[in-house]
Coordinates of C-alpha atoms and ligand atoms in Angstrom, one line a residue:
M1 CA 8.6 -8.0 46.7
K2 CA 10.1 -9.9 43.7
V3 CA 9.8 -13.5 42.8
L4 CA 12.9 -15.2 41.4
K5 CA 12.9 -18.6 39.7
F6 CA 16.1 -20.6 39.1
G7 CA 16.0 -23.4 36.6
G8 CA 17.7 -26.8 36.6
T9 CA 21.1 -25.7 35.4
S10 CA 21.1 -22.8 37.9
V11 CA 20.9 -25.2 40.8
G12 CA 22.5 -28.1 38.9
S13 CA 26.0 -27.8 40.4
I14 CA 27.7 -26.6 43.5
K15 CA 29.3 -23.8 41.5
N16 CA 26.0 -22.6 40.2
M17 CA 24.3 -22.8 43.5
K18 CA 26.9 -20.5 44.8
L19 CA 26.1 -18.1 42.0
V20 CA 22.4 -18.2 42.9
K21 CA 23.3 -17.4 46.5
E22 CA 25.2 -14.3 45.3
I23 CA 22.2 -13.2 43.1
I24 CA 19.6 -13.5 45.8
T25 CA 21.5 -12.0 48.7
D26 CA 20.9 -8.3 48.0
N27 CA 18.9 -7.4 51.1
E28 CA 15.6 -7.3 49.3
K29 CA 12.8 -9.5 50.5
K30 CA 11.9 -12.1 47.9
I31 CA 10.4 -15.5 47.1
V32 CA 12.7 -17.9 45.3
V33 CA 11.3 -20.7 43.3
L34 CA 13.6 -23.6 42.5
S35 CA 13.5 -26.4 39.9
A36 CA 15.0 -29.7 40.4
M37 CA 18.8 -30.0 39.8
S38 CA 19.3 -30.5 36.1
G39 CA 18.9 -34.1 35.0
T40 CA 17.0 -35.1 38.1
T41 CA 13.5 -34.9 36.7
N42 CA 14.5 -36.8 33.6
S43 CA 15.9 -39.6 35.8
L44 CA 12.7 -39.6 37.9
V45 CA 10.6 -39.9 34.7
E46 CA 12.9 -42.8 33.7
I47 CA 12.3 -44.5 37.1
A48 CA 8.5 -44.1 36.7
E49 CA 8.8 -45.5 33.2
F50 CA 10.7 -48.6 34.3
I51 CA 8.1 -49.2 37.0
R52 CA 5.3 -48.8 34.3
K53 CA 7.1 -51.4 32.1
G54 CA 7.6 -53.8 35.1
E55 CA 11.4 -53.4 34.9
Q56 CA 11.9 -53.1 38.6
N57 CA 15.6 -53.9 38.6
K58 CA 16.3 -51.1 36.2
A59 CA 14.3 -48.8 38.4
I60 CA 16.4 -49.9 41.5
D61 CA 19.6 -49.2 39.6
C62 CA 18.4 -45.8 38.4
I63 CA 17.4 -44.8 42.0
A64 CA 20.8 -46.0 43.3
E65 CA 22.6 -43.9 40.7
L66 CA 20.6 -40.8 41.5
H67 CA 21.1 -41.3 45.2
K68 CA 24.9 -41.4 44.7
K69 CA 24.8 -38.0 42.9
Y70 CA 23.0 -36.5 45.9
Q71 CA 25.5 -37.9 48.3
I72 CA 28.2 -36.1 46.3
V73 CA 26.2 -32.8 46.4
L74 CA 25.8 -33.2 50.1
N75 CA 29.5 -33.8 50.7
D76 CA 30.6 -30.9 48.5
L77 CA 28.1 -28.3 49.7
I78 CA 27.3 -28.8 53.3
E79 CA 30.1 -28.5 55.9
V80 CA 28.3 -27.8 59.2
S81 CA 27.8 -31.1 60.9
N82 CA 24.2 -30.7 62.2
L83 CA 23.1 -29.3 58.8
K84 CA 24.9 -32.1 57.1
Q85 CA 23.1 -34.7 59.2
D86 CA 19.7 -33.0 58.4
V87 CA 20.4 -33.1 54.7
E88 CA 21.7 -36.6 54.8
D89 CA 18.6 -37.8 56.6
Y90 CA 16.4 -36.0 54.2
I91 CA 18.1 -37.4 51.1
N92 CA 18.0 -40.9 52.5
S93 CA 14.3 -40.5 53.3
V94 CA 13.6 -39.5 49.7
F95 CA 15.4 -42.4 48.2
E96 CA 13.8 -44.9 50.7
F97 CA 10.5 -43.5 49.6
L98 CA 11.4 -44.0 45.9
N99 CA 12.5 -47.6 46.7
S100 CA 9.2 -48.2 48.5
L101 CA 7.3 -47.4 45.3
I102 CA 8.9 -49.9 43.0
L103 CA 6.4 -52.7 43.5
D104 CA 3.3 -50.4 43.3
S105 CA 1.2 -50.7 40.2
Y106 CA 1.7 -47.8 37.8
S107 CA -0.7 -44.9 37.8
E108 CA -0.6 -41.2 37.1
L109 CA -0.5 -40.6 40.8
L110 CA 2.5 -42.8 41.2
Y111 CA 4.2 -40.9 38.4
N112 CA 3.4 -37.6 40.1
K113 CA 4.7 -38.8 43.5
I114 CA 8.0 -39.8 41.8
V115 CA 8.7 -36.7 39.7
A116 CA 7.9 -34.4 42.7
Q117 CA 11.0 -35.5 44.5
G118 CA 13.4 -33.4 42.4
E119 CA 12.1 -30.1 43.6
L120 CA 11.7 -31.4 47.2
L121 CA 15.4 -32.3 47.2
S122 CA 16.8 -29.2 45.6
T123 CA 14.8 -26.8 47.9
F124 CA 15.7 -28.7 51.0
I125 CA 19.4 -28.9 50.2
F126 CA 19.6 -25.2 49.0
T127 CA 17.7 -23.9 52.1
K128 CA 20.2 -25.7 54.4
Y129 CA 23.1 -24.3 52.4
L130 CA 21.7 -20.8 52.9
I131 CA 21.3 -21.4 56.6
Q132 CA 24.9 -22.6 56.7
E133 CA 25.8 -19.3 55.0
K134 CA 23.9 -17.4 57.8
I135 CA 21.2 -16.2 55.5
N136 CA 17.7 -15.6 57.0
V137 CA 15.7 -18.0 55.0
Q138 CA 12.5 -20.0 55.3
L139 CA 11.3 -23.0 53.2
L140 CA 7.7 -22.7 52.2
P141 CA 6.3 -26.1 51.1
A142 CA 4.6 -25.6 47.8
L143 CA 2.2 -28.4 48.6
D144 CA 0.8 -26.3 51.4
F145 CA -0.4 -23.6 49.0
M146 CA 0.0 -24.4 45.3
R147 CA -3.1 -26.0 43.9
I148 CA -4.9 -26.5 40.5
D149 CA -8.6 -26.8 40.0
K150 CA -10.7 -29.4 38.0
A151 CA -9.8 -27.6 34.7
N152 CA -6.1 -27.8 35.7
E153 CA -6.0 -24.1 36.1
P154 CA -4.2 -22.5 39.1
D155 CA -6.7 -22.0 41.9
E156 CA -5.6 -18.4 42.5
F157 CA -7.9 -17.7 45.4
Y158 CA -6.7 -20.8 47.3
I159 CA -3.1 -20.1 46.5
K160 CA -3.3 -16.5 47.6
Q161 CA -5.1 -17.3 50.9
N162 CA -2.7 -20.1 51.8
L163 CA 0.6 -18.6 50.7
Q164 CA -0.2 -15.4 52.6
R165 CA -1.2 -17.4 55.7
I166 CA 2.0 -19.5 55.6
I167 CA 4.2 -16.5 55.2
N168 CA 2.4 -14.7 58.1
E169 CA 2.8 -17.8 60.3
S170 CA 6.4 -18.5 59.5
F171 CA 9.4 -16.7 61.1
P172 CA 10.0 -13.4 59.2
A173 CA 12.7 -14.1 56.6
D174 CA 14.6 -12.2 53.9
I175 CA 14.3 -15.1 51.5
Y176 CA 11.5 -17.5 51.2
I177 CA 12.3 -20.6 49.1
T178 CA 9.7 -22.8 47.5
Q179 CA 9.4 -25.7 45.0
G180 CA 8.5 -25.0 41.4
F181 CA 6.5 -27.4 39.3
I182 CA 4.7 -29.4 42.1
C183 CA 1.2 -28.7 43.3
L184 CA -2.0 -30.4 44.5
D185 CA -4.9 -31.2 42.2
A186 CA -8.5 -30.4 42.9
M187 CA -8.8 -33.6 44.9
G188 CA -5.8 -32.7 47.1
K189 CA -3.6 -35.3 45.5
I190 CA 0.0 -34.6 44.5
A191 CA 0.2 -33.3 40.9
N192 CA 2.4 -30.9 38.8
L193 CA 2.3 -28.1 36.3
Q194 CA 3.8 -30.3 33.5
R195 CA 7.4 -30.4 32.4
G196 CA 9.2 -27.1 32.7
G197 CA 6.4 -25.9 35.1
S198 CA 8.6 -24.1 37.6
D199 CA 8.4 -21.0 35.4
Y200 CA 4.6 -21.1 35.7
T201 CA 4.9 -21.5 39.5
A202 CA 6.9 -18.3 39.6
T203 CA 4.4 -16.2 37.7
I204 CA 1.4 -17.7 39.6
I205 CA 3.1 -16.7 42.8
G206 CA 4.0 -13.3 41.3
A207 CA 0.4 -12.7 40.4
V208 CA -1.2 -13.7 43.7
M209 CA 1.4 -11.8 45.7
N210 CA 1.2 -8.8 43.4
A211 CA 5.0 -8.9 43.0
D212 CA 6.9 -6.0 41.5
E213 CA 8.6 -8.3 39.0
V214 CA 9.1 -12.0 38.3
E215 CA 12.6 -13.0 37.3
I216 CA 13.3 -16.3 35.5
W217 CA 17.0 -17.1 35.8
T218 CA 18.2 -19.7 33.4
D219 CA 21.3 -20.8 31.4
I220 CA 20.9 -18.3 28.5
D221 CA 20.8 -14.5 28.3
G222 CA 17.1 -14.2 27.6
M223 CA 14.6 -15.1 24.8
H224 CA 16.5 -15.5 21.6
N225 CA 15.2 -14.6 18.2
N226 CA 15.4 -18.3 17.1
D227 CA 15.9 -21.6 18.7
P228 CA 19.6 -21.7 19.7
R229 CA 19.5 -25.5 19.9
F230 CA 19.1 -25.7 16.1
V231 CA 20.2 -22.3 14.6
E232 CA 23.5 -20.5 14.9
N233 CA 23.9 -16.8 15.3
T234 CA 20.8 -16.2 17.4
H235 CA 20.7 -13.3 19.8
A236 CA 18.7 -12.2 22.8
I237 CA 15.7 -9.9 22.4
S238 CA 15.7 -7.1 24.9
N239 CA 12.0 -6.4 25.0
L240 CA 8.9 -8.4 24.3
S241 CA 5.3 -7.6 24.9
F242 CA 3.2 -10.1 27.0
D243 CA 1.4 -11.2 23.8
E244 CA 4.6 -11.8 21.9
A245 CA 6.2 -13.7 24.8
A246 CA 3.0 -15.8 25.3
E247 CA 3.0 -16.8 21.6
L248 CA 6.7 -17.8 21.7
A249 CA 6.3 -19.8 24.9
Y250 CA 3.1 -21.5 23.6
F251 CA 4.7 -22.3 20.2
G252 CA 7.8 -24.0 21.6
A253 CA 10.4 -21.5 22.9
K254 CA 11.7 -23.9 25.6
I255 CA 13.0 -21.1 27.7
L256 CA 9.5 -20.5 29.0
H257 CA 6.8 -23.0 30.0
P258 CA 3.8 -22.5 27.6
Q259 CA 1.5 -20.9 30.2
T260 CA 4.1 -18.8 32.1
V261 CA 3.1 -15.5 30.7
M262 CA -0.6 -15.7 31.4
P263 CA -0.7 -14.9 35.1
A264 CA 1.8 -12.1 34.6
R265 CA -0.1 -10.6 31.8
E266 CA -3.3 -10.7 33.7
A267 CA -1.7 -9.0 36.7
N268 CA 0.5 -6.8 34.6
I269 CA 3.7 -7.9 36.3
P270 CA 6.9 -7.6 34.3
V271 CA 8.8 -10.8 33.7
R272 CA 12.6 -10.6 33.2
L273 CA 14.6 -13.5 31.8
K274 CA 18.1 -13.5 33.1
N275 CA 21.3 -15.7 32.8
T276 CA 22.5 -17.0 36.1
M277 CA 26.0 -17.4 34.6
E278 CA 26.1 -13.8 33.3
P279 CA 24.0 -11.8 35.7
T280 CA 25.0 -8.5 34.3
S281 CA 23.7 -9.1 30.8
Y282 CA 20.4 -7.4 30.2
G283 CA 18.3 -10.5 29.3
T284 CA 14.8 -10.0 28.1
L285 CA 12.1 -7.8 29.7
I286 CA 8.5 -9.0 29.0
S287 CA 6.0 -6.2 29.8
S288 CA 2.9 -4.5 28.6
K289 CA 5.1 -2.0 26.6
Y290 CA 5.6 -2.7 22.9
K291 CA 9.1 -1.9 21.6
G292 CA 10.3 -2.3 18.1
E293 CA 8.4 -3.7 15.2
G294 CA 8.4 -6.5 12.6
I295 CA 9.3 -10.1 13.1
K296 CA 11.2 -10.4 16.4
A297 CA 11.5 -14.2 16.9
I298 CA 10.8 -17.6 15.5
A299 CA 9.9 -20.7 17.5
A300 CA 8.8 -24.2 16.7
K301 CA 6.5 -26.7 18.4
D302 CA 6.8 -30.4 17.7
N303 CA 4.5 -33.4 18.0
I304 CA 1.7 -31.8 16.1
T305 CA -1.0 -33.8 14.3
A306 CA -2.7 -32.3 11.2
I307 CA -6.3 -33.4 10.5
K308 CA -7.9 -32.7 7.1
I309 CA -11.7 -33.0 7.2
K310 CA -13.3 -33.2 3.7
S311 CA -16.9 -33.1 3.0
A312 CA -18.8 -32.4 -0.3
R313 CA -21.6 -31.2 1.9
M314 CA -19.4 -28.5 3.4
L315 CA -20.0 -26.5 0.2
L316 CA -22.3 -23.6 1.3
A317 CA -23.3 -25.5 4.4
H318 CA -23.6 -23.3 7.4
G319 CA -23.1 -25.0 10.7
F320 CA -20.4 -27.4 9.4
L321 CA -17.5 -25.9 11.4
K322 CA -19.8 -25.8 14.5
K323 CA -20.2 -29.6 14.1
V324 CA -16.5 -30.1 13.8
F325 CA -15.6 -27.9 16.8
E326 CA -18.2 -29.6 19.0
I327 CA -16.4 -32.8 18.5
F328 CA -13.1 -31.3 19.6
E329 CA -14.8 -29.7 22.6
K330 CA -16.4 -33.0 23.6
Y331 CA -12.9 -34.6 23.7
E332 CA -11.3 -31.6 25.4
T333 CA -8.8 -31.2 22.6
S334 CA -7.7 -27.8 21.7
I335 CA -7.0 -26.7 18.2
D336 CA -3.9 -24.6 17.3
M337 CA -4.1 -23.8 13.6
I338 CA -7.0 -23.9 11.3
T339 CA -7.4 -23.2 7.5
T340 CA -10.4 -23.8 5.3
S341 CA -11.3 -24.2 1.7
E342 CA -14.7 -24.7 0.1
I343 CA -14.7 -28.4 0.6
A344 CA -12.2 -29.1 3.4
V345 CA -10.9 -27.8 6.7
S346 CA -7.5 -28.6 8.0
L347 CA -6.6 -28.1 11.6
T348 CA -3.9 -29.1 14.1
I349 CA -3.8 -30.5 17.6
D350 CA -0.9 -31.2 19.9
N351 CA -2.7 -33.6 22.2
D352 CA -3.7 -36.8 20.3
K353 CA -4.9 -38.7 23.4
N354 CA -8.5 -38.8 22.0
L355 CA -7.6 -38.8 18.3
I356 CA -9.2 -42.2 17.5
S357 CA -12.6 -41.2 19.0
I358 CA -12.4 -37.8 17.3
I359 CA -11.7 -39.4 13.9
E360 CA -14.7 -41.9 14.5
E361 CA -17.1 -39.0 15.1
L362 CA -15.8 -36.9 12.2
E363 CA -16.0 -39.8 9.8
K364 CA -19.8 -39.9 10.4
F365 CA -20.1 -36.9 8.1
S366 CA -16.8 -36.4 6.3
S367 CA -13.6 -38.1 5.1
V368 CA -10.6 -37.6 7.4
E369 CA -6.9 -37.6 6.6
I370 CA -4.2 -37.5 9.3
D371 CA -0.6 -36.3 9.1
K372 CA 1.5 -37.0 12.2
Q373 CA 5.0 -35.7 13.1
Q374 CA 4.3 -32.1 12.0
S375 CA 5.8 -29.0 13.5
I376 CA 4.3 -25.5 13.8
I377 CA 6.8 -22.8 13.1
C378 CA 5.7 -19.6 14.6
L379 CA 6.9 -16.1 13.6
V380 CA 6.2 -13.6 16.3
G381 CA 6.5 -9.8 16.5
H382 CA 4.6 -6.6 16.7
D383 CA 2.2 -6.1 13.8
V384 CA 4.1 -8.8 11.8
V385 CA 1.2 -9.2 9.4
L386 CA 1.4 -5.5 8.4
H387 CA 5.1 -5.2 8.4
P388 CA 6.8 -4.8 4.9
E389 CA 9.6 -7.2 5.7
T390 CA 7.1 -10.0 6.1
H391 CA 7.2 -10.7 2.4
R392 CA 10.6 -12.4 3.0
L393 CA 8.7 -15.2 4.6
F394 CA 7.2 -16.1 1.2
E395 CA 10.6 -16.2 -0.4
V396 CA 11.5 -19.0 1.9
L397 CA 8.4 -21.0 1.3
K398 CA 9.5 -21.9 -2.2
D399 CA 12.2 -24.3 -0.8
I400 CA 10.1 -25.9 1.9
S401 CA 6.9 -27.9 1.7
V402 CA 4.4 -26.0 3.9
R403 CA 1.3 -27.9 4.8
M404 CA -0.7 -25.0 6.3
I405 CA -0.3 -21.3 6.9
S406 CA -2.1 -19.2 9.4
Y407 CA -1.8 -15.5 8.6
G408 CA -3.8 -12.7 10.2
G409 CA -5.2 -14.6 13.2
S410 CA -3.5 -12.0 15.3
N411 CA -1.2 -9.2 14.3
N412 CA 1.5 -10.8 16.4
N413 CA 1.8 -14.2 14.8
I414 CA 2.2 -16.0 11.5
S415 CA 2.3 -19.8 11.8
L416 CA 3.5 -22.4 9.3
L417 CA 2.9 -26.1 9.5
V418 CA 5.8 -28.2 8.2
N419 CA 6.9 -31.8 8.4
T420 CA 9.1 -32.2 11.5
N421 CA 11.9 -33.5 9.3
D422 CA 12.0 -30.1 7.6
K423 CA 11.8 -28.1 10.8
I424 CA 15.5 -27.4 11.3
T425 CA 16.0 -26.4 7.6
A426 CA 13.0 -24.2 7.8
L427 CA 14.2 -22.5 11.0
K428 CA 17.6 -21.9 9.5
K429 CA 16.3 -20.5 6.2
L430 CA 13.9 -18.2 8.0
N431 CA 16.8 -17.0 10.1
T432 CA 18.8 -16.3 7.0
Y433 CA 16.0 -14.5 5.0
I434 CA 14.4 -12.7 7.9
F435 CA 17.1 -11.8 10.4
E436 CA 20.2 -11.8 8.3
A437 CA 18.4 -9.9 5.5
V438 CA 19.5 -12.1 2.6
T439 CA 17.5 -11.5 -0.6
V440 CA 17.0 -14.2 -3.2
Ligands
ADP1 P1 15.7 -24.1 32.9 O1 16.2 -25.4 33.3 O2 16.5 -22.9 33.5 O3 14.2 -23.9 33.1 P2 15.3 -24.6 30.1 O4 16.2 -25.7 29.6 O5 13.9 -25.0 30.4 O6 16.0 -24.0 31.4 O7 15.3 -23.4 29.1 C1 16.5 -22.8 28.6 C2 16.9 -23.4 27.3 O8 15.8 -23.1 26.3 C3 18.1 -22.8 26.7 O9 19.2 -23.3 27.2 C4 17.9 -23.0 25.2 O10 18.6 -24.1 24.7 C5 16.4 -23.3 25.1 N1 15.7 -22.4 24.1 C6 14.8 -22.9 23.1 N2 14.3 -21.8 22.4 C7 14.9 -20.7 23.0 C8 14.8 -19.3 22.7 N3 14.0 -18.8 21.7 N4 15.5 -18.4 23.5 C9 16.3 -18.9 24.5 N5 16.4 -20.2 24.8 C10 15.7 -21.1 24.1
LIG2 N1 11.9 -30.0 37.1 C1 10.8 -29.9 36.2 C2 11.2 -30.4 34.8 O1 12.3 -30.7 34.6 C3 10.2 -28.6 36.2 C4 11.1 -27.4 35.7 O2 12.3 -27.7 35.5 O3 10.6 -26.3 35.5 O4 10.3 -30.4 34.0
MG3 MG1 12.6 -24.7 32.0

């Protein structure tokens, strides 16, 4: 059995939904995970934000505008009258529900209820479309099996038990459709796997079902060697190891949600990245096999905060780093990069929710400097640290102000911390020097 996930663009228009139908109807049994139609989750986030700010009228307008879009989808996609009625009723019920929330006071739960509606809509509509096309399909509600625990990790035991039970209890189908992104939390309340989380849903399902392969279908022909939103002349990489793909996803390659690779790596299930609009192109295969060597790709992650902790007492003092790390652990804040000198340690975090408390505690035994709006640029490949071409990286550094370098933490990764204003220049220069082999 395979698990196929289709992203926002892939289900974002009638034309693309029809392409998805072609891709999934190959007589093989499969689970299909869908995102919300492109733009929907952003609109839902906007609605939640208007409610948070007390701007109810703007929320109402935004809901009405989104409702109109779905009425158009309904009219263009569903022709059979009883199915049309079902979909119309469902769409109306979702928008009535959204309108019923506008006067509620804002909470994380309210946000979660609102943003969940995108995947609920896309899967309902697409399932009815497949029924109209006489395909043997069943909708599996993700909220009946997908759950995270207190540490926000997937509760694989619960997911496996419940998903298998639901499949056994439902009519046998060729295609099972389910929602990406949404889940229940440890208390059984509606939650989600964070923005872009449908990719993660797919590999979690792949792992618990011991799938042959997970396919992530999107709007580009695989993982590119640099961020195509900022750099020209990038190309798809045919093969990546789990470790390489995990580093790229974690360090900002938007094509994959940061945690997507983990369940697949643990269960050793290959992940294929494919382009819905060009199904015959090879895409990227992520597996346990290493192929090629040297630097394969560059990615960048924004919204990084650098913290420099200076202490004269650090000199020769054992236990200093332990004290520092304990503070980050206490505030459940993970550290991405770290560099040390004799009197100072610099580190980076991407979640600054508890920054003020962290600084207060650090200042009890050191002086602290903070730099916000930093970006981590990550170079990923097989044995990049050992590879002779890696020296090119240092040729680039002379033009860009680099705040930190992490080299040798793993053989797959070299990370640079730069000011976010310099990120695009850095990505372009690295592309030129590393992939286009220009010497200075
Ligand atoms: P989906 O809605 O299908 O989940 P996303 O927008 O989340 O799609 O991810 C695909 C997008 O990721 C691409 O259109 C591309 O702009 C962006 N992207 C960023 N970095 C990379 C990369 N290294 N390789 C491929 N795509 C990338
Ligand atoms: N619809 C969600 C989002 O836009 C999840 C996803 O697309 O993977 O973040
Ligand atoms: Mg995505």
